[in-house]
PDB file of C-alpha atoms in Angstrom:
ATOM      1  CA  MET A  15     117.713  11.249 131.059  1.00  0.00           C
ATOM      2  CA  LEU A  16     115.548  11.704 127.998  1.00  0.00           C
ATOM      3  CA  TYR A  17     116.892  11.415 124.495  1.00  0.00           C
ATOM      4  CA  GLY A  18     115.520  10.222 121.189  1.00  0.00           C
ATOM      5  CA  GLY A  19     115.767  10.355 117.434  1.00  0.00           C
ATOM      6  CA  GLU A  20     119.229  10.100 115.954  1.00  0.00           C
ATOM      7  CA  PHE A  21     120.778  10.671 119.372  1.00  0.00           C
ATOM      8  CA  SER A  22     119.441   7.245 120.374  1.00  0.00           C
ATOM      9  CA  ASN A  23     121.709   5.805 117.673  1.00  0.00           C
ATOM     10  CA  VAL A  24     124.696   7.641 119.145  1.00  0.00           C
ATOM     11  CA  VAL A  25     123.906   6.263 122.603  1.00  0.00           C
ATOM     12  CA  GLU A  26     123.594   2.749 121.168  1.00  0.00           C
ATOM     13  CA  ILE A  27     126.976   3.043 119.415  1.00  0.00           C
ATOM     14  CA  LEU A  28     128.580   4.241 122.646  1.00  0.00           C
ATOM     15  CA  LYS A  29     126.971   1.380 124.540  1.00  0.00           C
ATOM     16  CA  GLU A  30     128.370  -1.160 122.072  1.00  0.00           C
ATOM     17  CA  PHE A  31     131.810   0.489 122.256  1.00  0.00           C
ATOM     18  CA  TYR A  32     131.964   0.190 126.043  1.00  0.00           C
ATOM     19  CA  GLU A  33     130.457  -3.316 126.039  1.00  0.00           C
ATOM     20  CA  LYS A  34     133.190  -4.599 123.716  1.00  0.00           C
ATOM     21  CA  PHE A  35     135.906  -3.379 126.061  1.00  0.00           C
ATOM     22  CA  ASN A  36     134.087  -4.527 129.207  1.00  0.00           C
ATOM     23  CA  LYS A  37     133.621  -7.986 127.670  1.00  0.00           C
ATOM     24  CA  ILE A  38     137.399  -8.460 127.455  1.00  0.00           C
ATOM     25  CA  GLY A  39     138.016  -6.980 130.907  1.00  0.00           C
ATOM     26  CA  VAL A  40     139.210  -3.539 129.823  1.00  0.00           C
ATOM     27  CA  LYS A  41     137.821  -0.548 131.738  1.00  0.00           C
ATOM     28  CA  VAL A  42     137.553   2.571 129.564  1.00  0.00           C
ATOM     29  CA  VAL A  43     137.826   5.907 131.398  1.00  0.00           C
ATOM     30  CA  THR A  44     136.743   8.901 129.318  1.00  0.00           C
ATOM     31  CA  PHE A  45     138.282  12.335 129.894  1.00  0.00           C
ATOM     32  CA  PHE A  46     136.479  15.599 129.156  1.00  0.00           C
ATOM     33  CA  GLY A  47     138.157  18.986 129.162  1.00  0.00           C
ATOM     34  CA  ASN A  48     139.785  21.543 126.927  1.00  0.00           C
ATOM     35  CA  SER A  49     142.083  23.496 129.193  1.00  0.00           C
ATOM     36  CA  LYS A  50     145.281  24.308 127.281  1.00  0.00           C
ATOM     37  CA  SER A  51     148.491  25.793 128.609  1.00  0.00           C
ATOM     38  CA  LYS A  52     149.483  29.147 127.118  1.00  0.00           C
ATOM     39  CA  GLY A  53     152.447  27.571 125.364  1.00  0.00           C
ATOM     40  CA  ARG A  54     150.353  24.965 123.570  1.00  0.00           C
ATOM     41  CA  ARG A  55     147.211  27.016 122.990  1.00  0.00           C
ATOM     42  CA  SER A  56     148.414  28.472 119.670  1.00  0.00           C
ATOM     43  CA  GLN A  57     149.271  24.977 118.398  1.00  0.00           C
ATOM     44  CA  TRP A  58     145.856  23.707 119.517  1.00  0.00           C
ATOM     45  CA  ILE A  59     144.092  26.628 117.785  1.00  0.00           C
ATOM     46  CA  GLU A  60     146.039  25.952 114.584  1.00  0.00           C
ATOM     47  CA  ARG A  61     144.952  22.292 114.636  1.00  0.00           C
ATOM     48  CA  ARG A  62     141.315  23.251 115.198  1.00  0.00           C
ATOM     49  CA  TYR A  63     141.384  25.667 112.240  1.00  0.00           C
ATOM     50  CA  SER A  64     142.922  22.925 110.111  1.00  0.00           C
ATOM     51  CA  ASP A  65     140.119  20.571 111.149  1.00  0.00           C
ATOM     52  CA  ILE A  66     137.516  23.231 110.390  1.00  0.00           C
ATOM     53  CA  THR A  67     138.961  23.754 106.912  1.00  0.00           C
ATOM     54  CA  LYS A  68     138.748  20.013 106.197  1.00  0.00           C
ATOM     55  CA  VAL A  69     135.045  19.765 106.959  1.00  0.00           C
ATOM     56  CA  ASN A  70     133.884  23.273 106.113  1.00  0.00           C
ATOM     57  CA  GLY A  71     132.378  22.354 102.735  1.00  0.00           C
ATOM     58  CA  PHE A  72     130.492  19.421 104.202  1.00  0.00           C
ATOM     59  CA  MET A  73     129.111  21.535 107.027  1.00  0.00           C
ATOM     60  CA  ARG A  74     127.992  24.312 104.681  1.00  0.00           C
ATOM     61  CA  TYR A  75     126.173  21.762 102.547  1.00  0.00           C
ATOM     62  CA  ASN A  76     124.402  20.274 105.584  1.00  0.00           C
ATOM     63  CA  GLU A  77     123.905  23.477 107.581  1.00  0.00           C
ATOM     64  CA  PRO A  78     120.211  23.872 106.767  1.00  0.00           C
ATOM     65  CA  LEU A  79     119.603  20.246 107.779  1.00  0.00           C
ATOM     66  CA  THR A  80     121.455  20.021 111.092  1.00  0.00           C
ATOM     67  CA  LYS A  81     122.090  21.863 114.310  1.00  0.00           C
ATOM     68  CA  MET A  82     124.609  20.644 116.871  1.00  0.00           C
ATOM     69  CA  PRO A  83     123.502  20.977 120.471  1.00  0.00           C
ATOM     70  CA  SER A  84     125.392  23.738 122.256  1.00  0.00           C
ATOM     71  CA  ASP A  85     125.966  21.497 125.250  1.00  0.00           C
ATOM     72  CA  LEU A  86     127.066  18.361 123.380  1.00  0.00           C
ATOM     73  CA  GLU A  87     130.121  17.729 125.582  1.00  0.00           C
ATOM     74  CA  ASP A  88     128.043  17.947 128.763  1.00  0.00           C
ATOM     75  CA  THR A  89     125.358  15.737 127.239  1.00  0.00           C
ATOM     76  CA  MET A  90     127.873  13.078 126.193  1.00  0.00           C
ATOM     77  CA  ALA A  91     129.509  13.142 129.628  1.00  0.00           C
ATOM     78  CA  ALA A  92     126.109  12.679 131.277  1.00  0.00           C
ATOM     79  CA  VAL A  93     125.171   9.805 128.957  1.00  0.00           C
ATOM     80  CA  ILE A  94     128.460   8.008 129.573  1.00  0.00           C
ATOM     81  CA  GLN A  95     128.324   8.506 133.336  1.00  0.00           C
ATOM     82  CA  PHE A  96     124.625   8.102 134.139  1.00  0.00           C
ATOM     83  CA  VAL A  97     123.096   6.057 131.310  1.00  0.00           C
ATOM     84  CA  LEU A  98     126.016   3.757 130.521  1.00  0.00           C
ATOM     85  CA  LYS A  99     127.358   3.840 134.113  1.00  0.00           C
ATOM     86  CA  GLU A 100     130.953   4.221 132.896  1.00  0.00           C
ATOM     87  CA  PRO A 101     133.641   6.345 134.565  1.00  0.00           C
ATOM     88  CA  ILE A 102     134.490   9.812 133.307  1.00  0.00           C
ATOM     89  CA  VAL A 103     136.990  12.442 134.410  1.00  0.00           C
ATOM     90  CA  HIS A 104     136.496  16.182 133.906  1.00  0.00           C
ATOM     91  CA  SER A 105     139.973  17.666 133.505  1.00  0.00           C
ATOM     92  CA  LEU A 106     140.551  20.881 135.395  1.00  0.00           C
ATOM     93  CA  THR A 107     144.005  21.452 133.927  1.00  0.00           C
ATOM     94  CA  GLU A 108     145.460  20.487 130.556  1.00  0.00           C
ATOM     95  CA  ASN A 109     143.810  17.237 129.494  1.00  0.00           C
ATOM     96  CA  ASP A 110     147.049  15.635 128.262  1.00  0.00           C
ATOM     97  CA  ASN A 111     148.740  16.071 131.639  1.00  0.00           C
ATOM     98  CA  GLU A 112     145.785  14.664 133.562  1.00  0.00           C
ATOM     99  CA  ILE A 113     145.536  11.636 131.280  1.00  0.00           C
ATOM    100  CA  VAL A 114     149.250  10.899 131.668  1.00  0.00           C
ATOM    101  CA  ALA A 115     149.051  11.289 135.464  1.00  0.00           C
ATOM    102  CA  TYR A 116     145.965   9.061 135.640  1.00  0.00           C
ATOM    103  CA  ALA A 117     147.545   6.394 133.421  1.00  0.00           C
ATOM    104  CA  ARG A 118     150.696   6.291 135.528  1.00  0.00           C
ATOM    105  CA  LYS A 119     148.834   6.296 138.853  1.00  0.00           C
ATOM    106  CA  HIS A 120     146.523   3.456 137.810  1.00  0.00           C
ATOM    107  CA  LYS A 121     149.194   1.546 135.848  1.00  0.00           C
ATOM    108  CA  SER A 122     147.044   1.739 132.736  1.00  0.00           C
ATOM    109  CA  PHE A 123     147.621  -0.739 129.958  1.00  0.00           C
ATOM    110  CA  GLY A 124     147.039   1.761 127.172  1.00  0.00           C
ATOM    111  CA  ILE A 125     145.688   5.111 126.067  1.00  0.00           C
ATOM    112  CA  LEU A 126     143.274   5.205 123.133  1.00  0.00           C
ATOM    113  CA  SER A 127     143.939   8.506 121.359  1.00  0.00           C
ATOM    114  CA  GLN A 128     144.929  10.147 118.102  1.00  0.00           C
ATOM    115  CA  ASP A 129     147.559  12.146 120.003  1.00  0.00           C
ATOM    116  CA  THR A 130     151.158  10.880 119.865  1.00  0.00           C
ATOM    117  CA  ASP A 131     152.106  12.897 122.959  1.00  0.00           C
ATOM    118  CA  TYR A 132     151.171   9.910 125.112  1.00  0.00           C
ATOM    119  CA  VAL A 133     153.763   7.705 123.437  1.00  0.00           C
ATOM    120  CA  ILE A 134     156.419  10.346 124.049  1.00  0.00           C
ATOM    121  CA  ALA A 135     155.313  10.709 127.687  1.00  0.00           C
ATOM    122  CA  ASP A 136     155.654   6.938 128.220  1.00  0.00           C
ATOM    123  CA  ALA A 137     152.337   7.089 130.070  1.00  0.00           C
ATOM    124  CA  ALA A 138     151.188   3.540 129.397  1.00  0.00           C
ATOM    125  CA  LYS A 139     152.416   0.345 127.793  1.00  0.00           C
ATOM    126  CA  TYR A 140     150.322   0.901 124.628  1.00  0.00           C
TER     127      TYR A 140
END
């Protein structure tokens, strides 16, 4: 896989992130996917618009200077899986449900997320 420029910095940061967890014996599994159930889709859309509003001014200011790759999620998944040799899961259904099921099945110690749904679901100890 070829990458360079500022993306090399992103890869290095990811490498350090995974190395810190691996060093203490914690295996990080990264989930990719955006499938949302019909009931939660409107809530998800509302959150995304809220996020967009928060950063809109910054993005407008930097728009002439930057361009996000259209396939960023696929690129990040490939880097994590093939360059860093770390496990990833591509969710085929709603990501939250797959993470909870995975955590329970593998008796996961914790879930690293900004989403409080995992605490409510009692999916992992932390």
